[in-house]
XYZ file of C-alpha atoms in Angstrom:
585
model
C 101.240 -6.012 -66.268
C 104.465 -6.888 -64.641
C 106.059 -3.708 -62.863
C 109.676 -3.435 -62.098
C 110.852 -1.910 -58.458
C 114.165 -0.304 -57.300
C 115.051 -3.822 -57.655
C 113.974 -5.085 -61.021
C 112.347 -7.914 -59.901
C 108.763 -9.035 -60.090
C 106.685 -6.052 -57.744
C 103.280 -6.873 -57.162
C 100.138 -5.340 -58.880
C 96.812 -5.973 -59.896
C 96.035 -8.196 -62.538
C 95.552 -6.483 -66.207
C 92.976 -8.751 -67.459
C 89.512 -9.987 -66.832
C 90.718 -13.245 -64.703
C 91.646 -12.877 -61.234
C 89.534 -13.792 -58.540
C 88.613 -14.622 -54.395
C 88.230 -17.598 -53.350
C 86.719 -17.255 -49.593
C 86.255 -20.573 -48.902
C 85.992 -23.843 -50.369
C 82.035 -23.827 -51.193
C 82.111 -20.316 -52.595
C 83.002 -20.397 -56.712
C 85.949 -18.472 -57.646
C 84.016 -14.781 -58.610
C 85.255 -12.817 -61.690
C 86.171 -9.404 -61.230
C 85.288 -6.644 -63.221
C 87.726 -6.220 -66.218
C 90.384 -3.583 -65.804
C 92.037 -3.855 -69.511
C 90.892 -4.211 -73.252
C 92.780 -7.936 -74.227
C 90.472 -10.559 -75.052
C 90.228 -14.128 -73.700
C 92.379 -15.352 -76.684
C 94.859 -12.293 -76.623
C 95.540 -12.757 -72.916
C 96.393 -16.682 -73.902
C 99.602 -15.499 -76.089
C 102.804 -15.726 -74.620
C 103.508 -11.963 -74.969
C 101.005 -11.195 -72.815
C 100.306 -14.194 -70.395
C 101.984 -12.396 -67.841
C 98.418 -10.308 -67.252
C 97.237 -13.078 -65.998
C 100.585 -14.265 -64.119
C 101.008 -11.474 -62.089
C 97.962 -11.711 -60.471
C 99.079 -14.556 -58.878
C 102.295 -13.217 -57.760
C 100.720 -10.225 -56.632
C 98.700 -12.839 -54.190
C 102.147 -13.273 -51.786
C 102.234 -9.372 -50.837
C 98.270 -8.547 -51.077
C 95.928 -11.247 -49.904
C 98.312 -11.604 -46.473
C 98.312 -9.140 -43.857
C 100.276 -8.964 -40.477
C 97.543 -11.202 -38.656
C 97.785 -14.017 -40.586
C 101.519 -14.019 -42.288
C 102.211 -16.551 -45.427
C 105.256 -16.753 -42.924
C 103.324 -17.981 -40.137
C 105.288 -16.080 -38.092
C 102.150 -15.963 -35.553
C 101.170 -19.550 -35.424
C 105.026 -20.451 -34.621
C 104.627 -18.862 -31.465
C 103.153 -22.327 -30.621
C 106.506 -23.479 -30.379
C 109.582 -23.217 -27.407
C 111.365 -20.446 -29.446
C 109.193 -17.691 -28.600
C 105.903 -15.566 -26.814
C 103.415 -14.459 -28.991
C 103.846 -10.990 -26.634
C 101.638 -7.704 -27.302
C 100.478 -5.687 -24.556
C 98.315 -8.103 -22.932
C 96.986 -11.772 -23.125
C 94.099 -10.081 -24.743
C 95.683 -8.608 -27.463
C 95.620 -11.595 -30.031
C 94.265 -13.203 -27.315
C 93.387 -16.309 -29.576
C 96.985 -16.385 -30.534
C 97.381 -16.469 -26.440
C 95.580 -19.485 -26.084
C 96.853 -21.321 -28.974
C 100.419 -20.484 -27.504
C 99.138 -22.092 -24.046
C 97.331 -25.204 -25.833
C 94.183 -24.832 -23.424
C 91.011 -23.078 -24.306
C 91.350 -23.020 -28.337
C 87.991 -22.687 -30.143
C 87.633 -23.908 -33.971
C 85.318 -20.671 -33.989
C 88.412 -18.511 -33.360
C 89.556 -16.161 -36.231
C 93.050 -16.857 -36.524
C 91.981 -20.300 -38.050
C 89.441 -19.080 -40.618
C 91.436 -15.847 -41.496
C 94.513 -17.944 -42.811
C 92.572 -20.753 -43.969
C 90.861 -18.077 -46.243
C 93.826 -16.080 -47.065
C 95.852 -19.397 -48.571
C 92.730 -19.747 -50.351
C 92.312 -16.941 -52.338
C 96.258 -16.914 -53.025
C 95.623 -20.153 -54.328
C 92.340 -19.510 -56.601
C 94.499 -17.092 -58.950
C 97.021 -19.445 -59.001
C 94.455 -21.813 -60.846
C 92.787 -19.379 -62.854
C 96.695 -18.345 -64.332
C 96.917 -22.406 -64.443
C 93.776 -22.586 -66.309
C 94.507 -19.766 -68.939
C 98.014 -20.811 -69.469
C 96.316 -24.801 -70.083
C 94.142 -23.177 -72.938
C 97.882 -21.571 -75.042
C 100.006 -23.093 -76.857
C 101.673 -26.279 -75.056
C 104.412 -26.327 -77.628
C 105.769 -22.749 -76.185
C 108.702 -22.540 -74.198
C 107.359 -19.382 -72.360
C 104.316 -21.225 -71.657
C 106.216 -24.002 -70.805
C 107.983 -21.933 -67.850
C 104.918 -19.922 -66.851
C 102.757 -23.245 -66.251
C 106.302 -24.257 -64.381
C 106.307 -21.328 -62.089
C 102.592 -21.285 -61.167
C 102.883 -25.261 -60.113
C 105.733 -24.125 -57.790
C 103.544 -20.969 -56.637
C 100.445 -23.597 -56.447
C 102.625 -26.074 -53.951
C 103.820 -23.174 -51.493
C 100.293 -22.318 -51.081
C 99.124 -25.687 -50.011
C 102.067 -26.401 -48.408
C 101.627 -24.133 -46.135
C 97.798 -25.239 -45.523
C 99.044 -28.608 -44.936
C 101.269 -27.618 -42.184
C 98.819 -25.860 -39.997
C 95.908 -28.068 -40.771
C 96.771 -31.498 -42.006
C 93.734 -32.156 -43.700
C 93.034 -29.742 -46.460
C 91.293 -29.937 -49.876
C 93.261 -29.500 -52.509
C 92.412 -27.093 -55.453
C 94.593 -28.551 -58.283
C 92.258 -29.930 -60.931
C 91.886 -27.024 -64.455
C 88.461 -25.613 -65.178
C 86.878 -26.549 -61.946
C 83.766 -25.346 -61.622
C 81.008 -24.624 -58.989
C 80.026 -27.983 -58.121
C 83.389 -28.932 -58.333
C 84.470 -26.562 -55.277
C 81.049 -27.383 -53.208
C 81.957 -30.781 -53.379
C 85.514 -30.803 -52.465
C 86.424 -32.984 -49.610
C 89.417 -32.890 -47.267
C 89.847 -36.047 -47.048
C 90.213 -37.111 -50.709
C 93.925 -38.130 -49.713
C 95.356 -39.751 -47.055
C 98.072 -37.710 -45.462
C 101.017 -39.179 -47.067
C 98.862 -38.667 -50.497
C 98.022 -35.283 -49.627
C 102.124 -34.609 -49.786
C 102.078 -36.419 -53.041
C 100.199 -33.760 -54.442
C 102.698 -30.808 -53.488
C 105.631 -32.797 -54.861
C 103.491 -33.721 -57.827
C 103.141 -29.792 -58.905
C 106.961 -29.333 -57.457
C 108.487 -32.757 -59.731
C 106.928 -30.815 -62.644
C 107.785 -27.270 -62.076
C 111.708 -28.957 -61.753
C 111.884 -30.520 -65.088
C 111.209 -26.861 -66.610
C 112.757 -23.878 -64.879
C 115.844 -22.572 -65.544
C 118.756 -22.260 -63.607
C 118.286 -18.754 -63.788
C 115.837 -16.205 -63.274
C 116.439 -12.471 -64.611
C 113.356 -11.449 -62.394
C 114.451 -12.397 -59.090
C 111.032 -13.199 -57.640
C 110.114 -16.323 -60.325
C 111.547 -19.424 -58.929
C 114.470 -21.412 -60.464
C 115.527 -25.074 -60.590
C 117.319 -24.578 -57.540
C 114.247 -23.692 -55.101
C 112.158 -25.953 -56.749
C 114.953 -28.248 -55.440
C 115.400 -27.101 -52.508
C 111.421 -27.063 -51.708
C 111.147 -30.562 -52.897
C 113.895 -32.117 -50.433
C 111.655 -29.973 -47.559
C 108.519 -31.631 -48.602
C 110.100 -34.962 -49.062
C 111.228 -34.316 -45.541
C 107.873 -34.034 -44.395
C 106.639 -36.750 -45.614
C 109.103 -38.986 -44.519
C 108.498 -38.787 -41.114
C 104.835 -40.837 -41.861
C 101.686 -40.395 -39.539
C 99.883 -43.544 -41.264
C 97.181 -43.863 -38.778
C 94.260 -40.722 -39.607
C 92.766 -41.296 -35.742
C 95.949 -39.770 -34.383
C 99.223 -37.509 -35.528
C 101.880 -39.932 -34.240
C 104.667 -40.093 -36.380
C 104.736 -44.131 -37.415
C 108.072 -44.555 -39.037
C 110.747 -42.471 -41.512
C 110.333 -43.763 -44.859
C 113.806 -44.380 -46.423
C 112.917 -44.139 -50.064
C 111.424 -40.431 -49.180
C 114.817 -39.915 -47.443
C 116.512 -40.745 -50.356
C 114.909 -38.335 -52.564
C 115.633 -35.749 -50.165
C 119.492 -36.204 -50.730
C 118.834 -36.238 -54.526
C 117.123 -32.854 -54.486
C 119.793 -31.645 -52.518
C 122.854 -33.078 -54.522
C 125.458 -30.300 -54.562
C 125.886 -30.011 -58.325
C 121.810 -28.631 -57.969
C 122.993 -25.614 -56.210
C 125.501 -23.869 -58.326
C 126.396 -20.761 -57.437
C 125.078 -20.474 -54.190
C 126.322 -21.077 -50.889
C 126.310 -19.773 -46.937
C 126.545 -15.939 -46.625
C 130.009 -15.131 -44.841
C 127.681 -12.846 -42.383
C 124.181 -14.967 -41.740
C 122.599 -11.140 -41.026
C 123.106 -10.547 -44.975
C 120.078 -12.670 -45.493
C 118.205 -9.958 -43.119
C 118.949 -6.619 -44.663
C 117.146 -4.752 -46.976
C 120.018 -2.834 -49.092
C 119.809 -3.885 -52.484
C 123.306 -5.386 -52.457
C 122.620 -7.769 -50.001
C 118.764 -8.907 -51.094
C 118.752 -11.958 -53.273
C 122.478 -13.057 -52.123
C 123.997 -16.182 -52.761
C 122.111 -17.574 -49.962
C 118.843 -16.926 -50.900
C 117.137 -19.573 -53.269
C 113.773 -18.166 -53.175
C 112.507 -15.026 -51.479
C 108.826 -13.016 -51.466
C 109.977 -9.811 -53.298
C 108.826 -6.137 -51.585
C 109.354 -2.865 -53.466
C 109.198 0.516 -52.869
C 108.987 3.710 -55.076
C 107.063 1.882 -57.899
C 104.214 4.405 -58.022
C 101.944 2.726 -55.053
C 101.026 4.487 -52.283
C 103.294 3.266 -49.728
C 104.755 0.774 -52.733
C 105.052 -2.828 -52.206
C 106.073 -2.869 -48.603
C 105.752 -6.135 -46.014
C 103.350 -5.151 -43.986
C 103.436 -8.715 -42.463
C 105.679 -8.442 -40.229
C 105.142 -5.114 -38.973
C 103.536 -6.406 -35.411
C 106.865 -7.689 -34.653
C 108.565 -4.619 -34.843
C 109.010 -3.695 -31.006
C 108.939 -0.572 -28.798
C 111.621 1.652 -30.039
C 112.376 4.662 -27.686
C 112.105 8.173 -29.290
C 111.478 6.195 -33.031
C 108.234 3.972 -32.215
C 107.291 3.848 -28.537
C 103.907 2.268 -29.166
C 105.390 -0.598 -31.541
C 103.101 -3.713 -31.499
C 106.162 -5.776 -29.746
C 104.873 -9.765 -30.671
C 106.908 -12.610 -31.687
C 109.097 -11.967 -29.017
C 111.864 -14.790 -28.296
C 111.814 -17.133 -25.450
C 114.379 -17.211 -22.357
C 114.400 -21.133 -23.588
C 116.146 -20.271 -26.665
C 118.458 -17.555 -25.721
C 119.804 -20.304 -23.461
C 119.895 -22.446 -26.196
C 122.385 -20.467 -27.556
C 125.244 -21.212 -24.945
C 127.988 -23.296 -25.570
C 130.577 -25.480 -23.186
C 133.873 -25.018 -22.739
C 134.380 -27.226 -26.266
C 132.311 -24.244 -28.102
C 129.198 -26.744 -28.774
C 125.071 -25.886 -27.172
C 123.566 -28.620 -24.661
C 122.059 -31.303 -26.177
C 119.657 -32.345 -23.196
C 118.570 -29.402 -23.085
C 118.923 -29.037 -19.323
C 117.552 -25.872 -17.345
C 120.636 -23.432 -17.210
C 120.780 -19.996 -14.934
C 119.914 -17.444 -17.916
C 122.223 -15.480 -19.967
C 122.892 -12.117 -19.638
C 125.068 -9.728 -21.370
C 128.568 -9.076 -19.703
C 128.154 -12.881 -17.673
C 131.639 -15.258 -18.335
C 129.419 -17.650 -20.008
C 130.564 -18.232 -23.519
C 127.623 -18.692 -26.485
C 127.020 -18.988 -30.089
C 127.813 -15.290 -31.699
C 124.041 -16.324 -33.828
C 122.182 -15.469 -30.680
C 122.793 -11.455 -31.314
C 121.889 -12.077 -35.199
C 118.568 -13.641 -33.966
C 117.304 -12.088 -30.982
C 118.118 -8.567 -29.553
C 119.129 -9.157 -26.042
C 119.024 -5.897 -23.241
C 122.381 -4.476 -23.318
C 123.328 -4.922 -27.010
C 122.126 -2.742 -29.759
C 118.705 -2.738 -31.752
C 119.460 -3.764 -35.561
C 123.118 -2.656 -34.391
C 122.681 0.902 -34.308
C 123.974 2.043 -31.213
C 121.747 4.884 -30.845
C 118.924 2.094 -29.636
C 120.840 0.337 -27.116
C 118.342 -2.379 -25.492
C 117.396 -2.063 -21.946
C 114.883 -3.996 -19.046
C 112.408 -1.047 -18.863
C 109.070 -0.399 -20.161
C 110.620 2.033 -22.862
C 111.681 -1.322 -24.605
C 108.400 -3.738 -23.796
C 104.614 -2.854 -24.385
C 103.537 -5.155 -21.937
C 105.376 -3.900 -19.167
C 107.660 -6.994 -19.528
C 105.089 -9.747 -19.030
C 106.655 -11.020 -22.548
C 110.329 -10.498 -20.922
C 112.346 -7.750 -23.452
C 113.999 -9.767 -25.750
C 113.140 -8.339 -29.377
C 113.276 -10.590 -32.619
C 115.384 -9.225 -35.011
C 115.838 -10.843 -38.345
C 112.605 -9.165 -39.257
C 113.222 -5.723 -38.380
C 115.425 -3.180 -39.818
C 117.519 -0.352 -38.818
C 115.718 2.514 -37.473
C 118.119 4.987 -39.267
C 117.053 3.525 -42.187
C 113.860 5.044 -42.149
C 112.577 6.570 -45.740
C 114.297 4.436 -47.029
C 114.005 1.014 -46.585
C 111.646 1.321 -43.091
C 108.210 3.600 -43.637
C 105.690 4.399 -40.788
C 102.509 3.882 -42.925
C 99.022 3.915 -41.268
C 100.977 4.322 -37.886
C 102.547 1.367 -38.012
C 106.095 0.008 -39.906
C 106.432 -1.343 -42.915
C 109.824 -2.178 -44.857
C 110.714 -2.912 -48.244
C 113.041 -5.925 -47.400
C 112.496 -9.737 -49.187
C 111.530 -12.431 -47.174
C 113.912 -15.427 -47.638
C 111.913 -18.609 -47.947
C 114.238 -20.926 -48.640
C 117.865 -20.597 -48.341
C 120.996 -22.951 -48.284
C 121.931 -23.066 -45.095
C 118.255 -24.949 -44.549
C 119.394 -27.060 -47.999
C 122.512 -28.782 -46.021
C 120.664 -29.108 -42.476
C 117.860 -30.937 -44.862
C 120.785 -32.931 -45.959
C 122.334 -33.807 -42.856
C 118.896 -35.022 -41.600
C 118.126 -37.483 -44.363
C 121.857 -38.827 -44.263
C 121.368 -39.180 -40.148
C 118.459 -40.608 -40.375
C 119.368 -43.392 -43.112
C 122.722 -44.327 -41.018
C 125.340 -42.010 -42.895
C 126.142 -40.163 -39.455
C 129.688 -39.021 -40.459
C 128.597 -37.398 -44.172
C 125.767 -36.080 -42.137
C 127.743 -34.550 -39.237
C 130.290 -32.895 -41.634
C 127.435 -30.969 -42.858
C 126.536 -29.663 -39.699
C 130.145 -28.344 -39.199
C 129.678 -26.917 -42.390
C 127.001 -24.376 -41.205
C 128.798 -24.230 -37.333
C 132.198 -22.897 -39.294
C 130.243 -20.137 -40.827
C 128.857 -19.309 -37.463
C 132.326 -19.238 -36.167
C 133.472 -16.816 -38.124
C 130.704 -14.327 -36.829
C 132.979 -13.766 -33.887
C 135.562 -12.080 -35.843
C 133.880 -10.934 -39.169
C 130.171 -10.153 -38.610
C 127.934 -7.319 -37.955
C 128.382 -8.463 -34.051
C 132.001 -8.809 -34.185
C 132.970 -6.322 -31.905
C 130.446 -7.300 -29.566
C 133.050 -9.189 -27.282
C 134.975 -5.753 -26.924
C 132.119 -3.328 -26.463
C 129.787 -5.417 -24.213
C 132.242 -8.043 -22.490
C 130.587 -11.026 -24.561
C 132.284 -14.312 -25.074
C 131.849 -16.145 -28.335
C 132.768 -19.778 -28.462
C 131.479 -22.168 -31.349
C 133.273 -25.834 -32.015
C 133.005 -28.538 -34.375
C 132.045 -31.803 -33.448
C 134.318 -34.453 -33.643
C 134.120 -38.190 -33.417
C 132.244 -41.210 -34.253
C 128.176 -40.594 -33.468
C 124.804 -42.910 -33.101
C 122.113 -42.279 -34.837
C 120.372 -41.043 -32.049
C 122.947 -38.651 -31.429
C 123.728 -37.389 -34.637
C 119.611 -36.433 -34.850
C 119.878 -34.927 -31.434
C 122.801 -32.782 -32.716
C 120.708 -32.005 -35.768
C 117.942 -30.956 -34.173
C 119.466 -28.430 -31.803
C 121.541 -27.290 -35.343
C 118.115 -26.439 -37.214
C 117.046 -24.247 -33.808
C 120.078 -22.314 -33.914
C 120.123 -21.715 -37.413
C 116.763 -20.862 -38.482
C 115.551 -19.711 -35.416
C 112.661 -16.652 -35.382
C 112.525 -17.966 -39.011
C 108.634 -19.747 -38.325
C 110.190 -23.186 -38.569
C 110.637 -24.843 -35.104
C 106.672 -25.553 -34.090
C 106.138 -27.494 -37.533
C 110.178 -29.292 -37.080
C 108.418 -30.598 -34.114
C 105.597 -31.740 -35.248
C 107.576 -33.727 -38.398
C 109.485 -35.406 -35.884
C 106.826 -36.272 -33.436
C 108.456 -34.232 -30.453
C 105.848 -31.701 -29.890
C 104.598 -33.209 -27.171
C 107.707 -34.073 -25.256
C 109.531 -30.787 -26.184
C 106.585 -28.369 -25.379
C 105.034 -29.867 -22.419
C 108.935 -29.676 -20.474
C 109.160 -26.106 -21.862
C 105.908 -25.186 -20.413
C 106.956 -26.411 -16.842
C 110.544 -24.982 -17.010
C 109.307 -21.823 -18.453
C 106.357 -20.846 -16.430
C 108.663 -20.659 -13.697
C 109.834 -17.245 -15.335
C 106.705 -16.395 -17.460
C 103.900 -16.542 -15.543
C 100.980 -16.067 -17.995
C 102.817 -19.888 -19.155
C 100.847 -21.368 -16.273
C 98.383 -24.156 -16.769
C 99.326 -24.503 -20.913
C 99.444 -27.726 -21.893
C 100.179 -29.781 -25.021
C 97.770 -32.722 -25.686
C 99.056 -34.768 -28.062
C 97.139 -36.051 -31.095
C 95.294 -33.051 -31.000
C 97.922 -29.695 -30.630
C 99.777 -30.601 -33.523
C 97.604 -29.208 -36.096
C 94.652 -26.472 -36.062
C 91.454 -27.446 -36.205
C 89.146 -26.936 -39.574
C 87.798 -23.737 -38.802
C 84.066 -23.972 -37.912
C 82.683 -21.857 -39.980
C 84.393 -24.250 -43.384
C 82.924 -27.345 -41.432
C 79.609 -25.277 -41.732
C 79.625 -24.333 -45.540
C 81.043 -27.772 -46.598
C 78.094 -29.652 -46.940
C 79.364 -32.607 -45.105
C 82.266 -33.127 -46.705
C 84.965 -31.936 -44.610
C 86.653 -34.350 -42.010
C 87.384 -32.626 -38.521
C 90.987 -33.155 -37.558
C 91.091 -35.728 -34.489
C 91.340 -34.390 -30.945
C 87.785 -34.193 -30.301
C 87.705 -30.354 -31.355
């Protein structure tokens, strides 16, 4: 049955019918579970009640995850120059700690296998709702859109396998059965085939949904859009040769498509937030803005326990004195990109990327006012309540301030918003806010990339000042507004002007991505698209460790790093038929 929250969208429940199932890994046969409801096989195919079976699969975004292995990959971008994994100790998460270094990662370790199966099982109810709805009427428009929405639901799960691992089987055949999952290789496809696949399901789910939703958590035209110019994206930037993860060349005609999935007249109706923390807040008002093309929809009040809360991002939450002094404190930002967020005296970040004294609050150095939407820095306010104002003491870090005691905060909410929209559940936090996947801000820097990248610098560029006007206008009508006044801040963001390379215009568009959708698990796999990892990482490791000790001795190796490795224990129950990534794992 489909439940409606406080926000009468699509909550999460478990499935009313005899069809939903785990999928553990990819030689164990999807399992039926034990029937909760009275509809039959052929009642459960009619349209009035295929959404038994549909929710099930929905339901998979908030249940199967957890906060150790996020469908946000929150923990496996702390590979990546934004940010520390942090805890309170190199052995808490300590896997996490070495993945984060590059140096000592096992294929035994758990983080692999736990997400690997997680994405898994998400994705074995998507098939069984793919397989029902394949067995009901074909001519039905509700079936239609159903079959739509679980093709878009069916992509996001292997996108997101793709990303970490690179060489995944993919579970998007109808009625497979037992043999059919022992005998599933990862290597069926080569890698640009593999993203073939994704756009496949995502071409199809297009040319059905509707521009609009009245459940805010099915997906519409527009993120099926906007998801398809981000996989096009990736597989532009072409690693041809499977001994190696070098990026080969940037296809055009995959460039193309990614400015025809973003074409303006697509995205009706939406548009950039006038405050970028709106697409961070948890009021209903602001949830499911104009910003927000797709988002993983939480719930509370519906009759659950706790109700459908995101508990997956309640490690990040950090110490909060007198509120939550033993918070788990991880994710926590990097010096590197707090720096990143200073400008020059024409209002525009360094480009080279060139070590820089660090910022501190109340210094005459001007930066970008997005830096206090992204990361709380010590003498600001936590979630801009200024009854938690950040300090460099213990009260504010768990480990002492090994991590440093910068706090991420475009997961977190309000602390005076507790019982309502923030619950202490198990002793730990849990909120009921969405989690934007895809929003428009990410559609136009998409854009700009694919119009850089095919020669069309000054279309691209435009685009670029597009999202830097909007952060302009944080440093006079924003949540952080008033920073300049209360905590002697300077704010300074230009436009860039002039005639630019190629070369350039991607080096502006790079740092542009950072700023904007930083904390937001993006940067490690932008890296690895464009085949900087290695160069990027390996300088941030040397710079940083100067600061960050426990950043000694990491080291990227390229052609290995990129991606994790199949986790042993798949390579074990595949019968031979799964390919280790190379790297010599």
């Amino acid at each position: 049955m489909i439940t409606y929250s406080i926000k009468k969208t699509i909550a999460a429940c478990s499935v009313c019918c005899c069809m939903t199932a785990a999928f553990t890994s990819c030689s164990d046969f999807l399992e039926e579970q034990v029937p909760q409801a009275t509809l039959t096989q052929d009642e459960v195919k009619q349209p009035e009640y295929i959404d038994n079976v549909l929710t099930s699969a929905y339901a998979g975004l908030l249940s199967i995850e957890d906060m150790n292995a996020s469908f946000s990959l929150w923990n496996y971008d702390t590979r990546s120059d934004d940010a520390y994994v942090g805890g309170s100790s190199f052995s808490d998460g300590e896997p996490f700690h070495r993945l984060e270094m590059g140096v000592g990662i096992d294929t035994g370790d758990w983080p692999f296998n736990s997400i690997w199966n997680k994405l898994y099982q998400y994705l074995s109810r998507v098939s069984l709702s793919l397989d029902v709805l394949a067995s009901s009427d074909q001519e039905n428009a509700t079936i239609q859109q159903r079959t739509a929405e679980m093709r878009f639901l069916r992509a996001y799960g292997h996108f997101q396998l793709k990303r970490l691992f690179k060489k995944i089987p993919f579970v998007n055949k109808l009625n497979m059965t037992e043999d059919d999952y022992n005998n599933l290789s990862n290597t069926e496809y080569t890698n640009d085939e593999g993203w073939q696949q994704i756009i496949n399901d995502l071409e199809a789910a297009y040319a059905v949904l509707p521009t609009v939703q009245a459940e805010k958590g099915r997906p519409t035209k527009a993120a099926a859009a906007a998801f398809l110019a981000k996989v096009y994206l990736y597989k532009a930037y072409r690693q041809d040769d499977a001994s190696n993860n070098q990026v080969t060349s940037v296809n055009a005609d995959d460039l193309q498509k990614v400015l025809d999935y973003t074409a303006a007249n697509i995205y009706s109706g939406y548009g950039l937030e006038p405050d970028l923390h709106n697409n961070f807040r948890p009021e209903e008002q602001y949830e499911n803005g104009k910003e927000c093309l797709w988002a993983i929809q939480y719930s509370k009040n519906d009759g659950t326990t706790y109700g459908n809360l995101n508990f997956s991002n309640r490690l990040i939450v950090p110490c909060i004195p007198k509120v939550h002094d033993s918070g788990c404190d991880f994710y926590k930002p990097s010096h590197n990109l707090v720096n990143a967020y200073r400008t020059n005296s024409d209002g525009l970040p360094a480009l080279d990327g060139s070590p820089v004294e660090d910022y501190t609050v109340g210094s005459a150095q001007t930066v970008d006012p997005r830096l206090f939407i992204t990361v709380g820095v010590p003498g600001t306010p936590y979630m801009y309540n200024t009854g938690f104002m950040i300090s460099e003491t213990n009260a504010w870090s768990r480990s002492g301030g090994t991590y440093g005691y910068y706090v991420s905060l475009k997961q977190n909410v309000d602390p005076a918003l507790t019982d309502s929209y923030l619950y202490l559940c198990d002793s730990q936090w849990a909120t009921s806010m969405n989690r934007v996947v895809f929003r428009y801000a990410d559609v136009l820097l998409m854009r700009a990339e694919a119009l850089a990248q095919l020669g069309q610098t000054t279309e691209a560029i435009a685009l670029v000042n597009q999202v830097r006007d909007r952060a302009a206008t944080l440093a006079t009508a924003s949540v952080v507004s008033n920073y300049p006044n209360k905590y002697g801040i300077h704010f300074a963001v230009g436009k860039y002007n002039g005639s630019f390379s190629k070369d350039d215009a991607m080096k502006i568009i790079k740092m542009e991505r950072r700023l904007e959708l930083a904390m937001e698990s993006e940067r490690f796999f932008d890296l690895v698209r464009w085949g900087d990892a290695a160069t990027v990482l390996n300088k941030f490791y040397s710079t940083e460790s100067e600061k960050m000790n426990f950043l000694a001795g990491s080291q990227f190796t390229a052609n290995k790093n990129e991606y994790l490795p199949i986790p042993k224990e798949q390579m074990a129950a595949s019968n031979g038929h799964y390919t280790q990534n190379c790297g010599q794992w």
